[in-house]
Amino acid sequence: MGSNKYDERNTVNDLTGSEWKFSTKTVINKPYPINMQHKLRSEHGGQKPPELCEDLIKIFTKRNDLVLDPFMGVGGTLLGASLCDRRAIGIDINSRWIEIYKQVTELENLQEQVTMEGDSMVKLDEIENESVDFILTDVPYWNIDTLKKTRNKKIKQSKLNDFENHTQQQTKEEWLEEMVNILKKSAEKLKEGKYMAVFIGDVYREKQYHFLSAELGLELSKVEGLTMKSNIIWVDNSKSLHVFGYPRAYVPSMMHQNILVFRKETI
Ligand SMILES: C[S@@+](CC[C@H](N)C(=O)[O-])C[C@H]1O[C@@H](n2cnc3c(N)ncnc32)[C@H](O)[C@@H]1O
C-alpha cells in the first residue's frame, strides 16, 4: 500500500498503491479544464467536466469495463469513459443532448459510446441485469414551482430549467421518488460488488437549505442490496460567488456538489 506498484490482487481498478490511497480522498478540489467543446456542451447548463468523470471512472473500474449513465446529458460520463478506454452506455430523454454529445465525439475524435434516447425507466429494460461494472450519473435538477417566486429571475429563465425536459413542476417528494426508482432500476444492471456514484447538488431555495444529497442518500440506503460507502465533495471552482442576502442575511454560495457512492452487496 502506498507504493507505485500495481497489486495483481486488485479487483477494483487499475491504480497503483499510491494512486489508490490518493483516490480515497473525500474532497476533490482539483481544477478541471474548460475544454472538449465546452461552449457546445454548455448549451445544456448542467454538464460535468469529462476529466472529472474520467478520474472517478478510474477509481471504480478497470480498462474495458462497462459504465452506465441513465441521465447522460451531453455526455460527461461517456466522454470520460472514452478518455480512459472504458465502454459506456448513456440514456437521455432529450434527443438534443445526445445529438450534442455525438457532435463532441466527432470534433474531439473520440470513440462514440452507445446512446439510447428515452425515459430511463423504460430504456433500462433493454440492458441486461448484472452486466454493468460501474454507474456514474448526475441526477436531473429538482424543478420546484416556488422557483418562480425567487428573486433570481435569471435562474428561472436559464438553461437549467430547459435541460431537464421536465416542463411540469414536482414536489421534492415526487422528485425523490422518481430518482430513487430510476437509480434502483439502474442498480439492477450492476454486477455484484460493483459501485454506483451519483452527482447531486444541494440547493438553497425559498430562504432554506435543502439537503437533497442527504435525503437521496438516505432513501437509496433503504434499497435492499445497496450500501452507501461515501459522500465525496466536488468543489466546483467554476462557480461564481453570490451576494443575494447582503447586507441582512447569510445566503450560501453553492460551490460544491456531492458524489454519493454506493456498492451493490446483495450476497
Ligand atoms: C444533470 S443532467 C446530466 C448532465 C450530464 N452529467 C452531462 O455531463 O452533461 C440530467 C439529465 O437527465 C435527463 N433526464 C431527466 N429525466 C430523465 C429520464 N426520466 N430518463 C432519462 N433522462 C432523463 C435530462 O434530460 C438531463 O439531460
Coordinates of N, CA, C and O in Angstrom, one line a residue, residues 41-164:
R41 N -21.2 22.1 -25.4 CA -21.7 21.3 -24.3 C -22.5 22.2 -23.3 O -23.5 21.8 -22.6
S42 N -22.1 23.5 -23.2 CA -22.7 24.4 -22.1 C -24.1 24.8 -22.6 O -24.8 25.4 -21.8
E43 N -24.5 24.5 -23.8 CA -25.9 24.7 -24.1 C -26.8 23.9 -23.1 O -28.0 24.3 -22.8
H44 N -26.3 22.8 -22.6 CA -27.0 22.0 -21.6 C -27.2 22.8 -20.3 O -28.3 22.9 -19.8
G45 N -26.1 23.3 -19.7 CA -26.2 24.0 -18.5 C -25.9 23.2 -17.2 O -25.6 23.7 -16.2
G46 N -26.0 21.9 -17.3 CA -25.7 21.0 -16.2 C -24.5 20.0 -16.5 O -24.4 19.1 -15.7
Q47 N -23.8 20.3 -17.5 CA -22.7 19.4 -17.9 C -21.6 19.3 -16.9 O -21.3 20.2 -16.2
K48 N -21.0 18.1 -16.8 CA -19.9 17.9 -15.9 C -18.6 17.8 -16.7 O -18.6 17.3 -17.8
P49 N -17.5 18.2 -16.1 CA -16.2 18.1 -16.8 C -15.8 16.6 -17.1 O -15.8 15.8 -16.2
P50 N -15.6 16.3 -18.4 CA -15.2 14.9 -18.7 C -14.0 14.4 -18.0 O -14.0 13.2 -17.6
E51 N -13.0 15.2 -17.7 CA -11.9 14.7 -16.9 C -12.2 14.4 -15.5 O -11.6 13.5 -14.9
L52 N -13.1 15.1 -14.9 CA -13.6 14.7 -13.5 C -14.2 13.3 -13.6 O -14.0 12.4 -12.8
C53 N -15.1 13.1 -14.6 CA -15.7 11.8 -14.8 C -14.7 10.7 -15.0 O -14.7 9.6 -14.5
E54 N -13.7 11.1 -15.8 CA -12.6 10.1 -16.1 C -11.9 9.7 -14.8 O -11.7 8.5 -14.5
D55 N -11.6 10.7 -13.9 CA -10.9 10.4 -12.6 C -11.8 9.5 -11.8 O -11.3 8.5 -11.2
L56 N -13.1 9.7 -11.8 CA -14.0 8.9 -11.0 C -14.1 7.5 -11.6 O -14.0 6.5 -10.8
I57 N -14.2 7.4 -12.9 CA -14.3 6.1 -13.6 C -13.0 5.2 -13.3 O -13.1 4.0 -13.0
K58 N -11.9 5.9 -13.2 CA -10.6 5.2 -13.0 C -10.5 4.6 -11.6 O -9.8 3.7 -11.3
I59 N -11.3 5.2 -10.6 CA -11.3 4.7 -9.3 C -12.1 3.5 -9.1 O -11.8 2.6 -8.3
F60 N -13.2 3.4 -10.0 CA -14.1 2.3 -9.7 C -14.1 1.2 -10.9 O -15.0 0.3 -10.8
T61 N -13.3 1.3 -11.8 CA -13.3 0.3 -12.9 C -11.9 0.0 -13.4 O -10.9 0.7 -13.1
K62 N -11.8 -1.0 -14.3 CA -10.6 -1.4 -15.0 C -10.8 -1.1 -16.4 O -12.0 -1.0 -16.9
R63 N -9.7 -1.1 -17.2 CA -9.8 -0.8 -18.6 C -10.8 -1.8 -19.3 O -10.8 -3.0 -18.9
N64 N -11.5 -1.3 -20.2 CA -12.6 -2.1 -21.0 C -13.8 -2.4 -20.2 O -14.7 -3.0 -20.7
D65 N -13.9 -2.0 -18.9 CA -15.1 -2.2 -18.2 C -16.3 -1.4 -18.8 O -16.0 -0.4 -19.5
L66 N -17.5 -1.7 -18.4 CA -18.7 -1.1 -18.9 C -19.3 -0.1 -17.9 O -19.6 -0.5 -16.8
V67 N -19.5 1.1 -18.3 CA -20.0 2.2 -17.4 C -21.4 2.6 -17.9 O -21.6 2.7 -19.2
L68 N -22.3 2.8 -17.0 CA -23.7 3.2 -17.4 C -24.0 4.6 -16.8 O -23.7 4.8 -15.7
D69 N -24.7 5.4 -17.6 CA -25.2 6.7 -17.1 C -26.6 6.9 -17.6 O -26.9 7.1 -18.8
P70 N -27.6 6.7 -16.7 CA -29.0 6.8 -17.1 C -29.5 8.2 -17.3 O -30.7 8.4 -17.7
F71 N -28.7 9.2 -16.9 CA -29.0 10.6 -17.2 C -27.8 11.3 -17.8 O -27.2 12.1 -17.2
M72 N -27.6 10.9 -19.1 CA -26.3 11.2 -19.7 C -26.1 12.7 -20.1 O -24.9 13.1 -20.2
G73 N -27.2 13.4 -20.3 CA -27.0 14.8 -20.8 C -26.1 14.9 -22.0 O -26.3 14.1 -22.9
V74 N -25.2 15.8 -22.0 CA -24.3 15.9 -23.2 C -23.0 15.1 -23.0 O -22.0 15.3 -23.7
G75 N -23.1 14.1 -22.0 CA -22.1 13.1 -22.0 C -20.9 13.2 -21.2 O -19.9 12.5 -21.6
G76 N -20.9 13.9 -20.1 CA -19.7 14.0 -19.3 C -19.1 12.6 -19.0 O -17.9 12.3 -19.1
T77 N -20.0 11.7 -18.6 CA -19.6 10.3 -18.2 C -19.1 9.6 -19.4 O -18.0 8.9 -19.4
L78 N -19.8 9.7 -20.5 CA -19.4 8.9 -21.7 C -18.1 9.4 -22.3 O -17.3 8.6 -22.7
L79 N -17.9 10.7 -22.3 CA -16.6 11.3 -22.7 C -15.5 10.8 -21.8 O -14.4 10.4 -22.3
G80 N -15.8 10.9 -20.5 CA -14.8 10.4 -19.5 C -14.4 9.0 -19.7 O -13.2 8.6 -19.6
A81 N -15.4 8.2 -20.1 CA -15.1 6.7 -20.3 C -14.2 6.6 -21.5 O -13.3 5.8 -21.5
S82 N -14.5 7.3 -22.6 CA -13.6 7.2 -23.8 C -12.2 7.7 -23.5 O -11.3 7.1 -24.1
L83 N -12.1 8.6 -22.6 CA -10.7 9.2 -22.3 C -9.8 8.1 -21.6 O -8.6 8.2 -21.7
C84 N -10.5 7.1 -21.0 CA -9.7 6.1 -20.3 C -10.0 4.7 -20.7 O -9.8 3.7 -20.0
D85 N -10.4 4.6 -22.0 CA -10.6 3.3 -22.6 C -11.6 2.4 -21.9 O -11.3 1.2 -21.7
R86 N -12.7 2.9 -21.5 CA -13.8 2.1 -20.9 C -14.9 2.2 -21.9 O -15.0 3.1 -22.7
R87 N -15.8 1.2 -21.8 CA -17.0 1.2 -22.7 C -18.1 1.9 -21.9 O -18.1 1.9 -20.6
A88 N -19.1 2.5 -22.6 CA -20.2 3.1 -21.8 C -21.5 3.1 -22.6 O -21.5 3.0 -23.8
I89 N -22.6 3.2 -21.8 CA -23.9 3.3 -22.3 C -24.6 4.5 -21.6 O -24.5 4.6 -20.4
G90 N -25.1 5.4 -22.4 CA -25.8 6.6 -21.9 C -27.3 6.6 -22.3 O -27.6 6.3 -23.5
I91 N -28.1 7.1 -21.4 CA -29.5 7.3 -21.8 C -29.9 8.7 -21.5 O -29.5 9.3 -20.4
D92 N -30.7 9.4 -22.4 CA -31.3 10.7 -22.0 C -32.6 10.8 -22.7 O -32.8 10.3 -23.8
I93 N -33.5 11.5 -22.0 CA -34.9 11.7 -22.5 C -34.9 12.7 -23.6 O -35.9 12.8 -24.3
N94 N -33.9 13.5 -23.7 CA -33.9 14.7 -24.6 C -32.9 14.4 -25.7 O -31.7 14.4 -25.5
S95 N -33.4 14.3 -27.0 CA -32.6 14.0 -28.1 C -31.5 15.0 -28.4 O -30.4 14.7 -28.9
R96 N -31.8 16.3 -28.0 CA -30.8 17.4 -28.3 C -29.5 17.1 -27.6 O -28.4 17.4 -28.2
W97 N -29.6 16.6 -26.4 CA -28.3 16.4 -25.6 C -27.5 15.3 -26.2 O -26.3 15.3 -26.3
I98 N -28.2 14.3 -26.7 CA -27.5 13.1 -27.3 C -26.8 13.6 -28.6 O -25.7 13.2 -28.9
E99 N -27.6 14.4 -29.3 CA -27.0 15.0 -30.6 C -25.7 15.8 -30.3 O -24.7 15.6 -31.0
I100 N -25.8 16.6 -29.3 CA -24.6 17.4 -29.0 C -23.4 16.5 -28.6 O -22.3 16.6 -29.0
Y101 N -23.7 15.5 -27.8 CA -22.7 14.5 -27.4 C -22.0 13.9 -28.6 O -20.8 13.8 -28.7
K102 N -22.8 13.5 -29.6 CA -22.3 12.9 -30.8 C -21.4 13.9 -31.6 O -20.3 13.5 -32.1
Q103 N -21.8 15.1 -31.6 CA -21.0 16.2 -32.3 C -19.7 16.3 -31.6 O -18.6 16.4 -32.3
V104 N -19.7 16.3 -30.3 CA -18.5 16.5 -29.5 C -17.5 15.4 -29.8 O -16.3 15.6 -30.0
T105 N -18.0 14.1 -29.8 CA -17.1 13.0 -30.0 C -16.4 13.1 -31.4 O -15.3 12.8 -31.6
E106 N -17.2 13.6 -32.4 CA -16.7 13.7 -33.7 C -15.6 14.8 -33.8 O -14.5 14.6 -34.3
L107 N -15.9 16.0 -33.2 CA -15.0 17.1 -33.2 C -13.7 16.8 -32.4 O -12.6 17.2 -32.7
E108 N -13.9 16.0 -31.3 CA -12.7 15.6 -30.5 C -12.0 14.4 -30.9 O -11.1 13.9 -30.3
N109 N -12.6 13.7 -32.0 CA -12.0 12.5 -32.5 C -12.0 11.4 -31.4 O -11.0 10.7 -31.2
L110 N -13.1 11.3 -30.7 CA -13.1 10.3 -29.6 C -14.1 9.2 -30.0 O -15.0 9.4 -30.8
Q111 N -13.9 8.0 -29.4 CA -14.8 6.9 -29.7 C -16.2 7.2 -29.2 O -16.4 7.7 -28.1
E112 N -17.2 7.0 -30.1 CA -18.6 7.3 -29.7 C -19.1 6.1 -29.0 O -19.1 5.0 -29.4
Q113 N -19.7 6.4 -27.8 CA -20.2 5.3 -27.0 C -21.7 5.0 -27.4 O -22.3 5.7 -28.1
V114 N -22.3 4.0 -26.8 CA -23.7 3.6 -27.1 C -24.6 4.6 -26.4 O -24.5 4.9 -25.2
T115 N -25.6 5.1 -27.1 CA -26.5 6.1 -26.5 C -28.0 5.6 -26.8 O -28.2 4.9 -27.8
M116 N -28.9 5.9 -25.9 CA -30.3 5.5 -26.0 C -31.1 6.7 -25.7 O -30.9 7.3 -24.7
E117 N -32.1 7.0 -26.6 CA -33.0 8.1 -26.3 C -34.3 7.6 -25.7 O -34.9 6.7 -26.2
G118 N -34.7 8.3 -24.6 CA -36.0 7.9 -24.0 C -35.9 8.0 -22.5 O -34.9 8.4 -21.9
D119 N -37.0 7.6 -21.8 CA -37.1 7.6 -20.4 C -36.3 6.4 -19.8 O -36.6 5.3 -20.2
S120 N -35.4 6.7 -19.0 CA -34.6 5.6 -18.4 C -35.5 4.5 -17.8 O -35.1 3.3 -17.8
M121 N -36.6 4.9 -17.2 CA -37.4 3.9 -16.5 C -37.9 2.8 -17.5 O -38.1 1.7 -17.1
V122 N -37.9 3.2 -18.8 CA -38.3 2.3 -19.9 C -37.1 1.7 -20.6 O -36.9 0.5 -20.7
K123 N -36.1 2.6 -20.9 CA -35.0 2.1 -21.7 C -34.1 1.2 -21.0 O -33.4 0.3 -21.6
L124 N -34.0 1.3 -19.6 CA -33.1 0.4 -18.8 C -33.5 -1.1 -19.0 O -32.7 -1.9 -18.9
D125 N -34.8 -1.3 -19.4 CA -35.2 -2.7 -19.6 C -34.4 -3.4 -20.8 O -34.3 -4.6 -20.8
E126 N -33.8 -2.5 -21.7 CA -33.1 -3.1 -22.8 C -31.7 -3.5 -22.4 O -30.9 -4.0 -23.2
I127 N -31.3 -3.2 -21.2 CA -29.9 -3.5 -20.7 C -30.0 -4.8 -19.8 O -30.8 -4.8 -18.9
E128 N -29.1 -5.7 -20.0 CA -29.1 -6.9 -19.3 C -28.8 -6.7 -17.8 O -27.9 -5.9 -17.5
N129 N -29.5 -7.3 -16.9 CA -29.2 -7.2 -15.5 C -27.8 -7.7 -15.2 O -27.3 -8.7 -15.9
E130 N -27.1 -7.2 -14.2 CA -25.8 -7.6 -13.8 C -24.8 -7.6 -14.9 O -24.0 -8.6 -15.0
S131 N -24.9 -6.7 -15.8 CA -23.9 -6.6 -16.9 C -23.0 -5.4 -16.8 O -22.0 -5.3 -17.6
V132 N -23.2 -4.5 -15.9 CA -22.5 -3.2 -15.9 C -21.5 -3.2 -14.7 O -21.8 -3.7 -13.6
D133 N -20.3 -2.6 -15.0 CA -19.3 -2.5 -13.9 C -19.3 -1.3 -13.1 O -18.7 -1.3 -12.0
F134 N -19.9 -0.2 -13.5 CA -19.9 1.0 -12.7 C -21.1 1.9 -13.3 O -21.3 2.0 -14.5
I135 N -21.8 2.5 -12.4 CA -22.7 3.6 -12.8 C -22.2 4.9 -12.3 O -21.8 5.1 -11.1
L136 N -22.1 5.8 -13.3 CA -21.7 7.2 -12.9 C -22.8 8.1 -13.5 O -23.0 8.2 -14.7
T137 N -23.5 8.8 -12.6 CA -24.6 9.6 -13.1 C -24.8 10.9 -12.3 O -24.2 11.1 -11.3
D138 N -25.7 11.7 -12.8 CA -25.8 13.1 -12.4 C -27.3 13.4 -12.4 O -27.9 13.5 -13.5
V139 N -28.0 13.4 -11.3 CA -29.5 13.4 -11.3 C -30.0 14.8 -11.9 O -29.4 15.8 -11.6
P140 N -31.2 14.7 -12.5 CA -31.8 16.0 -13.0 C -32.2 16.9 -11.9 O -32.5 16.5 -10.8
Y141 N -32.1 18.1 -12.2 CA -32.5 19.2 -11.3 C -33.9 19.1 -10.8 O -34.8 18.6 -11.5
W142 N -34.1 19.4 -9.5 CA -35.5 19.4 -9.0 C -36.2 20.7 -9.4 O -35.8 21.7 -8.9
N143 N -37.2 20.6 -10.2 CA -38.0 21.7 -10.6 C -39.1 22.0 -9.6 O -40.0 21.2 -9.5
I144 N -39.0 23.1 -9.0 CA -39.9 23.4 -7.9 C -40.7 24.7 -8.4 O -40.1 25.6 -8.9
D145 N -42.0 24.7 -8.2 CA -42.7 25.8 -8.7 C -42.4 27.1 -8.0 O -42.5 28.2 -8.6
T146 N -42.0 27.0 -6.7 CA -41.7 28.2 -6.0 C -40.5 28.9 -6.5 O -40.2 30.0 -6.2
L147 N -39.7 28.2 -7.4 CA -38.6 28.8 -8.0 C -39.0 30.1 -8.7 O -38.2 31.1 -8.8
K148 N -40.2 30.1 -9.3 CA -40.7 31.3 -10.0 C -40.7 32.5 -9.1 O -40.5 33.6 -9.5
K149 N -40.9 32.2 -7.8 CA -41.0 33.4 -6.9 C -39.7 33.9 -6.4 O -39.6 34.9 -5.8
T150 N -38.6 33.2 -6.7 CA -37.3 33.7 -6.2 C -36.9 34.9 -6.9 O -37.3 35.2 -8.0
R151 N -36.0 35.7 -6.2 CA -35.6 36.9 -6.8 C -34.7 36.7 -8.0 O -34.6 37.6 -8.9
N152 N -34.1 35.5 -8.1 CA -33.2 35.3 -9.1 C -33.9 34.9 -10.4 O -33.9 33.7 -10.8
K153 N -34.4 35.8 -11.1 CA -35.2 35.5 -12.3 C -34.3 34.9 -13.4 O -34.7 34.1 -14.2
K154 N -33.0 35.2 -13.3 CA -32.1 34.7 -14.3 C -32.0 33.2 -14.2 O -32.0 32.5 -15.2
I155 N -32.1 32.7 -13.0 CA -32.0 31.2 -12.9 C -33.3 30.6 -13.5 O -33.2 29.6 -14.2
K156 N -34.4 31.2 -13.2 CA -35.7 30.7 -13.7 C -35.6 30.6 -15.2 O -36.1 29.6 -15.8
Q157 N -35.0 31.6 -15.9 CA -35.1 31.6 -17.3 C -33.9 30.9 -17.9 O -33.7 30.8 -19.1
S158 N -33.0 30.4 -17.1 CA -31.8 29.8 -17.6 C -32.0 28.5 -18.2 O -33.0 27.9 -18.1
K159 N -30.9 28.0 -18.8 CA -30.9 26.6 -19.4 C -31.2 25.6 -18.4 O -31.6 24.5 -18.7
L160 N -30.9 25.8 -17.1 CA -31.1 24.8 -16.1 C -32.5 24.3 -16.1 O -32.8 23.1 -15.9
N161 N -33.5 25.1 -16.4 CA -34.9 24.6 -16.5 C -35.1 23.9 -17.8 O -35.9 22.9 -17.8
D162 N -34.5 24.3 -18.9 CA -34.8 23.6 -20.1 C -34.1 22.2 -20.2 O -34.7 21.3 -20.7
F163 N -33.0 22.1 -19.6 CA -32.2 20.9 -19.9 C -32.8 19.7 -19.3 O -32.5 18.6 -19.7
E164 N -33.7 19.8 -18.3 CA -34.3 18.7 -17.7 C -35.4 18.1 -18.6 O -35.8 16.9 -18.4

